[in-house]
JSON list of C-alpha atoms in Angstrom, two decimals:
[
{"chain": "A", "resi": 1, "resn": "UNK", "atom": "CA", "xyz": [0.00, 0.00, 0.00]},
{"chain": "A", "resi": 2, "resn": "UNK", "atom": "CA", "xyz": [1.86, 3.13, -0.95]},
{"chain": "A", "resi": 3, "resn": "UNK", "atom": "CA", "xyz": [-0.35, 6.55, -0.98]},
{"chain": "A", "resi": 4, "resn": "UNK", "atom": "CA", "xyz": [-0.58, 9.12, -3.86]},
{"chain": "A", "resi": 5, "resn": "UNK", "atom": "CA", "xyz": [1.32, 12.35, -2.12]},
{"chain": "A", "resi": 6, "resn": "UNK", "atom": "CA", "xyz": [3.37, 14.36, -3.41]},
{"chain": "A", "resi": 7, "resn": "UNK", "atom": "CA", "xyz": [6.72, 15.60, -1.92]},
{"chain": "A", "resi": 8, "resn": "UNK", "atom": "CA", "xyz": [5.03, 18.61, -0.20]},
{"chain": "A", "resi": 9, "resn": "UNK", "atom": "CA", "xyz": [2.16, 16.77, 0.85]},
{"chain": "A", "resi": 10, "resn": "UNK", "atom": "CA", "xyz": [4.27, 13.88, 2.61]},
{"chain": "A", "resi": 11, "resn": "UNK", "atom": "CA", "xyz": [6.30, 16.34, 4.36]},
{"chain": "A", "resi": 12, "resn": "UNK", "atom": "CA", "xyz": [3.45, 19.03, 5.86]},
{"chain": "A", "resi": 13, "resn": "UNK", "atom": "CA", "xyz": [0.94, 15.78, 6.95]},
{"chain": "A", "resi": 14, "resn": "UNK", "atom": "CA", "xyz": [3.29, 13.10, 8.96]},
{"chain": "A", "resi": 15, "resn": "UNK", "atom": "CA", "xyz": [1.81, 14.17, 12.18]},
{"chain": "A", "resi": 16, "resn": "UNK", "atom": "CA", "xyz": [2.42, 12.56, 15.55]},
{"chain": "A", "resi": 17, "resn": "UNK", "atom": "CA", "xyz": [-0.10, 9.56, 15.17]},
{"chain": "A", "resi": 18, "resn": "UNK", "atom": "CA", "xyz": [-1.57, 7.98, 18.43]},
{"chain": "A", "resi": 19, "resn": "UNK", "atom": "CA", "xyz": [-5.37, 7.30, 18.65]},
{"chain": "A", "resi": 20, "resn": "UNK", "atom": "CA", "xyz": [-5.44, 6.71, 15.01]},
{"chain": "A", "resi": 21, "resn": "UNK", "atom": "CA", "xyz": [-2.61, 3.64, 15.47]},
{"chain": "A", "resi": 22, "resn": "UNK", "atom": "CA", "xyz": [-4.54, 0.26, 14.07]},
{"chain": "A", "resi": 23, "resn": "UNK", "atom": "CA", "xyz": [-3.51, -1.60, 17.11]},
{"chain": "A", "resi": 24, "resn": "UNK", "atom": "CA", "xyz": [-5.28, -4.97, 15.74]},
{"chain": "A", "resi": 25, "resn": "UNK", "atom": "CA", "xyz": [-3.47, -5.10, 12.02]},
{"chain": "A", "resi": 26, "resn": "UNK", "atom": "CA", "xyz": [-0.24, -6.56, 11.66]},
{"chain": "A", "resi": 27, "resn": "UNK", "atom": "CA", "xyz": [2.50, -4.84, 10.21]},
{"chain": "A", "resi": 28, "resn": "UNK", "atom": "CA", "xyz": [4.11, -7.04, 7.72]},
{"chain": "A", "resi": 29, "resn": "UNK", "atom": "CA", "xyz": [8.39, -7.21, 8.77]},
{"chain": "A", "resi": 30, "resn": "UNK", "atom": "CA", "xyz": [8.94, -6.26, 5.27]},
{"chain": "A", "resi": 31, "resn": "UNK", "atom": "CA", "xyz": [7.18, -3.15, 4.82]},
{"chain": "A", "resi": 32, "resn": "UNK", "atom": "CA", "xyz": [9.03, -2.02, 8.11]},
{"chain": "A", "resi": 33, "resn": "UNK", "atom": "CA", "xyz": [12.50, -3.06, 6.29]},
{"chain": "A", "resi": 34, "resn": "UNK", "atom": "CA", "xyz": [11.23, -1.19, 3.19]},
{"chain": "A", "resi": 35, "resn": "UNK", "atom": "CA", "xyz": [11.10, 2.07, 5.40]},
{"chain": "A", "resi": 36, "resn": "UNK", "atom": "CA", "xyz": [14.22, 1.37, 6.65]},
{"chain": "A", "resi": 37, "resn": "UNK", "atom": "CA", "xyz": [16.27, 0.52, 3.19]},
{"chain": "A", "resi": 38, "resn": "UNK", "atom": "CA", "xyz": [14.63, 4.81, 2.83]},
{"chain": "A", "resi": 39, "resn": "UNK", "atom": "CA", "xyz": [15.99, 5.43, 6.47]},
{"chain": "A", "resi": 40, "resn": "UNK", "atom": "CA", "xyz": [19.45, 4.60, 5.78]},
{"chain": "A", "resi": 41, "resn": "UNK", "atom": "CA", "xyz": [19.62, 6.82, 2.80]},
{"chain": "A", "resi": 42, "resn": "UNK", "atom": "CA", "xyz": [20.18, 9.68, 5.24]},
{"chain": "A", "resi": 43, "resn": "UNK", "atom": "CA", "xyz": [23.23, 11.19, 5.38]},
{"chain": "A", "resi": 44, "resn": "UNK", "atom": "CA", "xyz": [25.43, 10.33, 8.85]},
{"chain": "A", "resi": 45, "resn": "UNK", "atom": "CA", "xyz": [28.71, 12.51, 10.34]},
{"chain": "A", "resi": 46, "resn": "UNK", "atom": "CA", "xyz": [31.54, 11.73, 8.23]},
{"chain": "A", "resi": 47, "resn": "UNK", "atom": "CA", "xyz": [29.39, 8.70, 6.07]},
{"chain": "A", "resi": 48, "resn": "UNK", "atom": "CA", "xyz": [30.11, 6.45, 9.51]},
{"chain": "A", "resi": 49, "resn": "UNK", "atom": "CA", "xyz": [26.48, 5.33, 9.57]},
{"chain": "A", "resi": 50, "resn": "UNK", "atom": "CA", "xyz": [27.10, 3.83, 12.86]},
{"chain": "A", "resi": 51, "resn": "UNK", "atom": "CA", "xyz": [23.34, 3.77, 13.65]},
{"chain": "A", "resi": 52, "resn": "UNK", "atom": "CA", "xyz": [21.14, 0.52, 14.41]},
{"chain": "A", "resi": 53, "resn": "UNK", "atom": "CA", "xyz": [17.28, -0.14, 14.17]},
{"chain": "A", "resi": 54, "resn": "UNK", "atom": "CA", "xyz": [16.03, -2.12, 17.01]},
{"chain": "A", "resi": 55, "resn": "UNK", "atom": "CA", "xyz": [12.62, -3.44, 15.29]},
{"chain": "A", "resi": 56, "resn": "UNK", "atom": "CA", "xyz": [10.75, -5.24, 18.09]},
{"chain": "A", "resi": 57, "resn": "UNK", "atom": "CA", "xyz": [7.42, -7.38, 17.06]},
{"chain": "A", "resi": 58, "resn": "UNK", "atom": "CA", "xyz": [7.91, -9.55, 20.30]},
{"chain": "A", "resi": 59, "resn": "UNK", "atom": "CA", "xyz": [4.33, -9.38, 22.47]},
{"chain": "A", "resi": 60, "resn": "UNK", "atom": "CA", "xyz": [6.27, -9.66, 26.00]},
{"chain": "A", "resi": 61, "resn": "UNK", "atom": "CA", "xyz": [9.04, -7.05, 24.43]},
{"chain": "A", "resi": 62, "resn": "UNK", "atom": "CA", "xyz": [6.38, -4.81, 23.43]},
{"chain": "A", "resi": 63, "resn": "UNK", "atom": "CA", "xyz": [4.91, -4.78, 26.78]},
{"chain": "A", "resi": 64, "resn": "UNK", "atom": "CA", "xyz": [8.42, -4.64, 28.96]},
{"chain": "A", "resi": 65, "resn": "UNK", "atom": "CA", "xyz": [8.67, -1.70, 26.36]},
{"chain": "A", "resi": 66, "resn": "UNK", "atom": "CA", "xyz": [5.20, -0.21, 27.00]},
{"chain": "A", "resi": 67, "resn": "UNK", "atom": "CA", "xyz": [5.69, -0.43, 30.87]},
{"chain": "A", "resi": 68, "resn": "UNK", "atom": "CA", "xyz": [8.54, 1.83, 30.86]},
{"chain": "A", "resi": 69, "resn": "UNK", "atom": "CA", "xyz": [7.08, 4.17, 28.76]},
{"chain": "A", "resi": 70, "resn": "UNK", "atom": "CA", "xyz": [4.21, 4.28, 31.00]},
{"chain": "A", "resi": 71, "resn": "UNK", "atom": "CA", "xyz": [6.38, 5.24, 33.67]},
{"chain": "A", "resi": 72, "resn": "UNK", "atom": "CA", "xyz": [8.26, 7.98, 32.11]},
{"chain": "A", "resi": 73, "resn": "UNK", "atom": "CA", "xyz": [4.50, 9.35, 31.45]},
{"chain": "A", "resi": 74, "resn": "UNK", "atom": "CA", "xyz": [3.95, 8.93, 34.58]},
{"chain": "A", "resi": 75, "resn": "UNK", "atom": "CA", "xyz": [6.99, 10.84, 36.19]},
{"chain": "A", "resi": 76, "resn": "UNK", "atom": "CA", "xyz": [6.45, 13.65, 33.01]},
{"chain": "A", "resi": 77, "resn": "UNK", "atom": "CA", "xyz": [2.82, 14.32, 33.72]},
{"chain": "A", "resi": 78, "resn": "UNK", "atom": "CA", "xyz": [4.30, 15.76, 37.58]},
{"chain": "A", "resi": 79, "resn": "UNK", "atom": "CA", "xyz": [6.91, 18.29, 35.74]},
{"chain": "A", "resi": 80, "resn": "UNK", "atom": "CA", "xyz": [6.24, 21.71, 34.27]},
{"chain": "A", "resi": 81, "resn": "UNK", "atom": "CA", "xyz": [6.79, 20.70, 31.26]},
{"chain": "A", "resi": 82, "resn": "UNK", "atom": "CA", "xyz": [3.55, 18.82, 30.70]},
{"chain": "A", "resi": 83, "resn": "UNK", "atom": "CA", "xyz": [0.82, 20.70, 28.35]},
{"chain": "A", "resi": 84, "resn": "UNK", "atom": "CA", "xyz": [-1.76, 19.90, 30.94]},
{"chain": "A", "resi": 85, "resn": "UNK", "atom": "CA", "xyz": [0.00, 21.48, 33.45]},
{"chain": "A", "resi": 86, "resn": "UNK", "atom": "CA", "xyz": [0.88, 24.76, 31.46]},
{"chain": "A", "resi": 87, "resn": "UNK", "atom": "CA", "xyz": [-2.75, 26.25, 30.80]},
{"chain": "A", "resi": 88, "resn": "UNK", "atom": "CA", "xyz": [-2.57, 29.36, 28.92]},
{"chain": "A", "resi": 89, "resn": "UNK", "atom": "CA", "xyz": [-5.36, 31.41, 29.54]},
{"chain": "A", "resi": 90, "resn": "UNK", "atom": "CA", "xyz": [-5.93, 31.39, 25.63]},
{"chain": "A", "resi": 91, "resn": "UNK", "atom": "CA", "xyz": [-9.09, 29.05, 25.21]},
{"chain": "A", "resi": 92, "resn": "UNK", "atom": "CA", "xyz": [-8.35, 27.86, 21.95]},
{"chain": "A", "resi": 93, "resn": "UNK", "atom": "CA", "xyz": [-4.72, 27.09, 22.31]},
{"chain": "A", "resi": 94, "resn": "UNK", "atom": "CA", "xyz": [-5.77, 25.42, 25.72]},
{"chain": "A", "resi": 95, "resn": "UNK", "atom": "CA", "xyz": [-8.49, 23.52, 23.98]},
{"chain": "A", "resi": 96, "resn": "UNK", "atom": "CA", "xyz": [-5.44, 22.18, 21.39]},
{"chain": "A", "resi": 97, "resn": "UNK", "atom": "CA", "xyz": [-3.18, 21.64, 24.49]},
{"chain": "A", "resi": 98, "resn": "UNK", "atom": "CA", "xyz": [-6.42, 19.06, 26.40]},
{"chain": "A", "resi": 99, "resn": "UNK", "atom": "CA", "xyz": [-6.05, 17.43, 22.56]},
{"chain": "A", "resi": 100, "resn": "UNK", "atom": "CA", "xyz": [-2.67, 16.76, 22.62]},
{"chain": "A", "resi": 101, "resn": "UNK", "atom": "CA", "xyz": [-2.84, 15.27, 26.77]},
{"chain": "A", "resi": 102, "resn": "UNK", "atom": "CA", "xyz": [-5.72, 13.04, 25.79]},
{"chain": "A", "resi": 103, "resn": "UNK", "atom": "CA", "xyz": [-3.88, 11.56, 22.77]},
{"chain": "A", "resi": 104, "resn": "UNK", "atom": "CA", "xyz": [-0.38, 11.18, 24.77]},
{"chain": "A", "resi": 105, "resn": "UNK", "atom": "CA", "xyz": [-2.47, 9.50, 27.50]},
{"chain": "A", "resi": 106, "resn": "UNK", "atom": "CA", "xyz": [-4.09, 7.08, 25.41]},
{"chain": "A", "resi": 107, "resn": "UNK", "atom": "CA", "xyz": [-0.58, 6.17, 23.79]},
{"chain": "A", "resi": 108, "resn": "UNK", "atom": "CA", "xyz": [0.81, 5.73, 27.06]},
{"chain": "A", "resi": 109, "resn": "UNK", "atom": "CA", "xyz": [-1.93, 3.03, 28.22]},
{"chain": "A", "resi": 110, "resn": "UNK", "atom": "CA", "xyz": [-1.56, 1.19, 24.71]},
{"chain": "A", "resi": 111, "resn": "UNK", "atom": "CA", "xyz": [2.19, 1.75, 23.48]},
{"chain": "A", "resi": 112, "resn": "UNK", "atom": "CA", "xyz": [2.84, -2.19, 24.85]},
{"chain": "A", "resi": 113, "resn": "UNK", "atom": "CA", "xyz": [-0.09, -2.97, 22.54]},
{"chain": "A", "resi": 114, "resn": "UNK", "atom": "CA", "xyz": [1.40, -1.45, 19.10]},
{"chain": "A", "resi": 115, "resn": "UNK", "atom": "CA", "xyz": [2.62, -3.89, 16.82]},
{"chain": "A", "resi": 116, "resn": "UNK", "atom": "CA", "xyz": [5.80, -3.13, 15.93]},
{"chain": "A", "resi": 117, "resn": "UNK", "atom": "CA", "xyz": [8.13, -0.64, 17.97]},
{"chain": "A", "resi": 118, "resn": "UNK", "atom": "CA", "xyz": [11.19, 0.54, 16.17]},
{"chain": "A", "resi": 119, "resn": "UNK", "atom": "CA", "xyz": [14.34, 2.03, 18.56]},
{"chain": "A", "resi": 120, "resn": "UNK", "atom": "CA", "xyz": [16.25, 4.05, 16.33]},
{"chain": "A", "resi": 121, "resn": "UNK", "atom": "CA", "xyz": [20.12, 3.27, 18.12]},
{"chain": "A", "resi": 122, "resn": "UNK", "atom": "CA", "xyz": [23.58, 4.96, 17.77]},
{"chain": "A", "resi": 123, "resn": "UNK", "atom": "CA", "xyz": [26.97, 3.75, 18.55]},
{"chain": "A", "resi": 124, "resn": "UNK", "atom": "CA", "xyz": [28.69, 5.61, 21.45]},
{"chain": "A", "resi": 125, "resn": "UNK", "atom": "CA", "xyz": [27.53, 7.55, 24.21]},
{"chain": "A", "resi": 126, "resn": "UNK", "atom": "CA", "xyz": [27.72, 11.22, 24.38]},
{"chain": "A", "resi": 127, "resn": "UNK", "atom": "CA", "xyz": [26.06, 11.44, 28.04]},
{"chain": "A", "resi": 128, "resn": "UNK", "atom": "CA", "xyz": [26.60, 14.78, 30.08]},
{"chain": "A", "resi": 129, "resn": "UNK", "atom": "CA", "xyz": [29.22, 15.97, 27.22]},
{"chain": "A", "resi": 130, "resn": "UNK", "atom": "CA", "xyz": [28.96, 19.94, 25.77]},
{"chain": "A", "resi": 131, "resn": "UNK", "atom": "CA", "xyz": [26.05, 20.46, 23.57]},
{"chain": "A", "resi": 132, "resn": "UNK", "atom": "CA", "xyz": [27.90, 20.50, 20.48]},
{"chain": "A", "resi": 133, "resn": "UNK", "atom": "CA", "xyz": [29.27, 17.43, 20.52]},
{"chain": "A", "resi": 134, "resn": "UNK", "atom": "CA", "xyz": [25.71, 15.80, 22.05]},
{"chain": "A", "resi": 135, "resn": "UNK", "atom": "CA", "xyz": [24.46, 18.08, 18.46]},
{"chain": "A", "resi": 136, "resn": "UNK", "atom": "CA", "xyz": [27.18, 16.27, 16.84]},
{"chain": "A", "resi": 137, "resn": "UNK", "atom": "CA", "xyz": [26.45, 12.92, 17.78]},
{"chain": "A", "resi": 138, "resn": "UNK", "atom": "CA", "xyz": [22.80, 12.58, 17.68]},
{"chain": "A", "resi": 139, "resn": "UNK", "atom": "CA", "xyz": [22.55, 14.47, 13.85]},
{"chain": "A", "resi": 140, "resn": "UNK", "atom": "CA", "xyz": [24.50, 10.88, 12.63]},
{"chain": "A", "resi": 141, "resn": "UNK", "atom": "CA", "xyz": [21.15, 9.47, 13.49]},
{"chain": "A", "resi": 142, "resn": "UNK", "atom": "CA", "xyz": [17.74, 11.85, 13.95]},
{"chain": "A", "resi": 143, "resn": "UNK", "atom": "CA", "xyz": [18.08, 12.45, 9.53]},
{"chain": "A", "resi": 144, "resn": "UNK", "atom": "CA", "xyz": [17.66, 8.61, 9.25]},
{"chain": "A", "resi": 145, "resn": "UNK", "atom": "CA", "xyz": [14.88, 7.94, 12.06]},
{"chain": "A", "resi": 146, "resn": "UNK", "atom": "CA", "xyz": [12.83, 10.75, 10.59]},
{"chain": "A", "resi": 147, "resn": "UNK", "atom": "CA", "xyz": [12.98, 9.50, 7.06]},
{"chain": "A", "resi": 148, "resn": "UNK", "atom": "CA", "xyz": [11.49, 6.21, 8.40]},
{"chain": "A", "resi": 149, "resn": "UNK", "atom": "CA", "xyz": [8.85, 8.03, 9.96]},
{"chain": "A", "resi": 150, "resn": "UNK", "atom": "CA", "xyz": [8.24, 10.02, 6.15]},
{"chain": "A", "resi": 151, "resn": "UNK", "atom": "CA", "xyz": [8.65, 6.68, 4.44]},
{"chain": "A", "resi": 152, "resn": "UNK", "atom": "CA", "xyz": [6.12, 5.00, 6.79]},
{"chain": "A", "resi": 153, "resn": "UNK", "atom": "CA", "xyz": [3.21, 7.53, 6.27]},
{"chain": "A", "resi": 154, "resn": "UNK", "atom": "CA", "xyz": [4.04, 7.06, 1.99]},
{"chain": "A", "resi": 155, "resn": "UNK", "atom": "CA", "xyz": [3.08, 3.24, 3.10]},
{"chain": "A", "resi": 156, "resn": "UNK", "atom": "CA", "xyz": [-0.24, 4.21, 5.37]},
{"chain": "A", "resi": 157, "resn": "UNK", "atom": "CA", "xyz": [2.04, 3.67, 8.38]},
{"chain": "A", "resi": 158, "resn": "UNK", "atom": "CA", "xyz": [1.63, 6.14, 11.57]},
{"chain": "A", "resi": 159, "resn": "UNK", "atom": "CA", "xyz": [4.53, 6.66, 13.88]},
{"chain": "A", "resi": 160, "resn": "UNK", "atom": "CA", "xyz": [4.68, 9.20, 16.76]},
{"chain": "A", "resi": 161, "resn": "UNK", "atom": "CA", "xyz": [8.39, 10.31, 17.97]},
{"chain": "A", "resi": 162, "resn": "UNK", "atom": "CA", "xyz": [8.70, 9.42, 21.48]},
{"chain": "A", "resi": 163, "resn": "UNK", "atom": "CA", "xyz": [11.27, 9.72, 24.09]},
{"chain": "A", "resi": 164, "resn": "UNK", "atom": "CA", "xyz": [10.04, 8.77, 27.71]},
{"chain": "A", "resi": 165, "resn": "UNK", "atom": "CA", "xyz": [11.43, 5.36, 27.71]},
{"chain": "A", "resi": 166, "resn": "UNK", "atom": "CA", "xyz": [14.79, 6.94, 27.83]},
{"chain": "A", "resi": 167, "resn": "UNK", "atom": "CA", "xyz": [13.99, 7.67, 31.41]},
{"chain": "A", "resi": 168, "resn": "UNK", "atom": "CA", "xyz": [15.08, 3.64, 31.81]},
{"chain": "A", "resi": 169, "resn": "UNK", "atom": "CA", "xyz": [17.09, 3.10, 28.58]},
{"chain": "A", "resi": 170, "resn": "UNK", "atom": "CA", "xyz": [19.62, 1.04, 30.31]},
{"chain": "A", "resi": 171, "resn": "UNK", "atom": "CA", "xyz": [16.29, -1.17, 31.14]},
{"chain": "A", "resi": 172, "resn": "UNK", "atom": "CA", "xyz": [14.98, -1.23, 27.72]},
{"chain": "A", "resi": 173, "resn": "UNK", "atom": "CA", "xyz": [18.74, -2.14, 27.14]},
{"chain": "A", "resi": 174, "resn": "UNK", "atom": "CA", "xyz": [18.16, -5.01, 29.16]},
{"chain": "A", "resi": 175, "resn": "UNK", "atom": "CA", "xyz": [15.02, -6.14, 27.47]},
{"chain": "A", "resi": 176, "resn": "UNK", "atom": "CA", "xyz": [16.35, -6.05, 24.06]},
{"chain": "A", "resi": 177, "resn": "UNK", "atom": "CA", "xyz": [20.02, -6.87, 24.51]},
{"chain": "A", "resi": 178, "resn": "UNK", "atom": "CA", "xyz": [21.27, -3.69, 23.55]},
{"chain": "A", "resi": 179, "resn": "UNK", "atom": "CA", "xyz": [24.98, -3.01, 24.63]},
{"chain": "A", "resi": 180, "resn": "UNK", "atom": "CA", "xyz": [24.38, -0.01, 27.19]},
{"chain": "A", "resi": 181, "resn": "UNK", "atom": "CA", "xyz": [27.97, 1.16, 27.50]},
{"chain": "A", "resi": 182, "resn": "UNK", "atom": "CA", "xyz": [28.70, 1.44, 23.64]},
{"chain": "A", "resi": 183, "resn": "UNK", "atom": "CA", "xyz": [24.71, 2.24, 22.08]},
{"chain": "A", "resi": 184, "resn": "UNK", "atom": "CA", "xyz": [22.73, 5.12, 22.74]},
{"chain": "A", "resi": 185, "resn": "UNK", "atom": "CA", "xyz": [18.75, 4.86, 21.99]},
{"chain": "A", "resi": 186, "resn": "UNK", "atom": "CA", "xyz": [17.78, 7.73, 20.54]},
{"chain": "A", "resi": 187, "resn": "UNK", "atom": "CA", "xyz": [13.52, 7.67, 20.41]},
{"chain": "A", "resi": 188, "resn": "UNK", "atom": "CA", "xyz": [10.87, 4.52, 20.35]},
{"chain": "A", "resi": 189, "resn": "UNK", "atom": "CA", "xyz": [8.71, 5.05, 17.65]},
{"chain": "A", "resi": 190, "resn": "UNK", "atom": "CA", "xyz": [5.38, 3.14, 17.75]},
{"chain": "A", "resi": 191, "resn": "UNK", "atom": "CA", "xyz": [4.59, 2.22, 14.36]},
{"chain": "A", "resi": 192, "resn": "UNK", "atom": "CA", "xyz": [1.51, 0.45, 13.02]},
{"chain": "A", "resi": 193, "resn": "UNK", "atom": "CA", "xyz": [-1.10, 1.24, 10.07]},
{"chain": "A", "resi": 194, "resn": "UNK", "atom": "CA", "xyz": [-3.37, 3.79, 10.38]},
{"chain": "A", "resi": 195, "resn": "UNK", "atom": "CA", "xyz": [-6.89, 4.41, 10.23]},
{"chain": "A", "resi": 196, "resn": "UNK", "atom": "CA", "xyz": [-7.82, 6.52, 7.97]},
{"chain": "A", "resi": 197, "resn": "UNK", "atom": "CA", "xyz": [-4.56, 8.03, 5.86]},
{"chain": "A", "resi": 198, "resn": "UNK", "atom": "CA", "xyz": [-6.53, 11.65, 5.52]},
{"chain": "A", "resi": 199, "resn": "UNK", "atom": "CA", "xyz": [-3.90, 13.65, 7.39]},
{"chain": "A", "resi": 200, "resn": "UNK", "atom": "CA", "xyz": [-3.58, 17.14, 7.28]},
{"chain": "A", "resi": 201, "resn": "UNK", "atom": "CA", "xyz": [-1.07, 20.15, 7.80]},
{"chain": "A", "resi": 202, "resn": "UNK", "atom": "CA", "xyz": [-1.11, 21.06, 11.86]},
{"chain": "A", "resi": 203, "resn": "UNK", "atom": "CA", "xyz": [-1.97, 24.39, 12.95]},
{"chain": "A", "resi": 204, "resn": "UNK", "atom": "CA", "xyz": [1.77, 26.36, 13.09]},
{"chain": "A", "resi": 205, "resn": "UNK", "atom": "CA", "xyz": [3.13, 29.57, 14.15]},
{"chain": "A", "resi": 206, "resn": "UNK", "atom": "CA", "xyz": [3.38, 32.20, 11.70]},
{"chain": "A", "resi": 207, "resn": "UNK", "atom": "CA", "xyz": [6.64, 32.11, 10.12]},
{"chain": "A", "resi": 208, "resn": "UNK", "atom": "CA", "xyz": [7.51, 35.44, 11.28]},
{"chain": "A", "resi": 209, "resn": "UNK", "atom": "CA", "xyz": [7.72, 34.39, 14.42]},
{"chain": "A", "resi": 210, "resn": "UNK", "atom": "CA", "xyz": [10.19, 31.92, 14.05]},
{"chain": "A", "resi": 211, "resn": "UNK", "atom": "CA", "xyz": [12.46, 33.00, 11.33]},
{"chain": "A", "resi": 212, "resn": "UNK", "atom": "CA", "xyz": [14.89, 35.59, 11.52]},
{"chain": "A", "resi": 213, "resn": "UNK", "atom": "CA", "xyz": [17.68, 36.48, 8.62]},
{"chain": "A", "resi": 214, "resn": "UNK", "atom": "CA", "xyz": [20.71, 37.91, 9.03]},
{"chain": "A", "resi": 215, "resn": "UNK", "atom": "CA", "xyz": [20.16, 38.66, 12.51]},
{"chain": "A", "resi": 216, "resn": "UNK", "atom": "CA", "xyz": [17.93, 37.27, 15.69]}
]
């Protein structure tokens, strides 16, 4: 299944897909490696391509998985930076930000249930180093796990970029044999098809508010 979008189109409607994740259709192992044959495409520091895909379909990996996500939502929904704890005052942008916790709440009850969960690795470890090298290091792999992501939506696939699990990476290290001390995880991305492909842009700043040329 590969959907009729154009270039623009692909890139301005992969959205963050969680309620709308098919969690009873199997993903077939070779669409998956199809997206990832795109993936590696990227371009990595210095043509190393030192990164690794982690592509778990286990159901007791998926759920190890799942529970430490849920516990990274758990501990994140208790810090500042949670949208439901950062009301604005602004009714519509508060209405978008109750969207957004009711969609990362339901993927946080069901990420154990997706069926296939992709970890997007690196080799090496760049903890508590300057930001430029941390820059450095995770650019040999972000180009790649994003291209998945764009190749996945072409194939009716939604994925959502997710981080919380990191919280107890050395645990998911333990669940999937990952090397701790030489890999980094970089994101779990749930990925499974969607329903409905009808997608659209997201609502967006106005560029003027985010670009500046020549000069901040």
């Amino acid at each position: 299944m590969e959907l009729d979008l154009s270039p623009d189109e692909l890139l301005s409607t992969t959205r963050a897909v969680r309620k709308r994740l098919d969690l009873d259709r199997a993903v077939p192992l070779e669409v998956v490696r199809e997206c990832l044959e795109l993936a590696v495409q990227a371009p990595s520091g210095s043509n190393r391509q030192s990164w690794h895909f982690v592509v778990v379909t286990d159901a007791e990996k998926r759920r190890a998985l799942g529970e430490l996500y849920r516990r990274g939502w758990q501990a994140y929904q208790g810090s500042p930076a949670y949208p439901g704890n950062k009301l604005t005052g602004d009714a519509e942008a508060d209405v978008a930000r109750q969207r957004i916790v009711s969609s990362s709440t339901y993927l946080a009850e069901k990420m154990g249930e997706v069926p296939v969960l992709v970890i997007p690795c690196l080799r090496g470890r760049v903890d508590n180093v300057a930001s430029g090298l941390s820059a450095s290091h995770w650019s040999s792999l972000f180009p790649a796990a994003w291209s998945f992501c764009l190749a996945a939506r072409s194939r009716g696939l939604g994925t959502a970029w997710t981080t919380l699990h990191l919280s107890y990476e050395k645990e998911a290290a333990e669940v999937l044999g990952i090397p701790f001390d030489e890999v980094s995880q970089g994101a779990l991305l749930p990925v499974a098809y969607t329903k409905g492909t009808d997608f659209k842009p997201a609502p967006r700043l106005d560029l003027d508010q985010v670009v500046h040329v020549d000069a901040w």
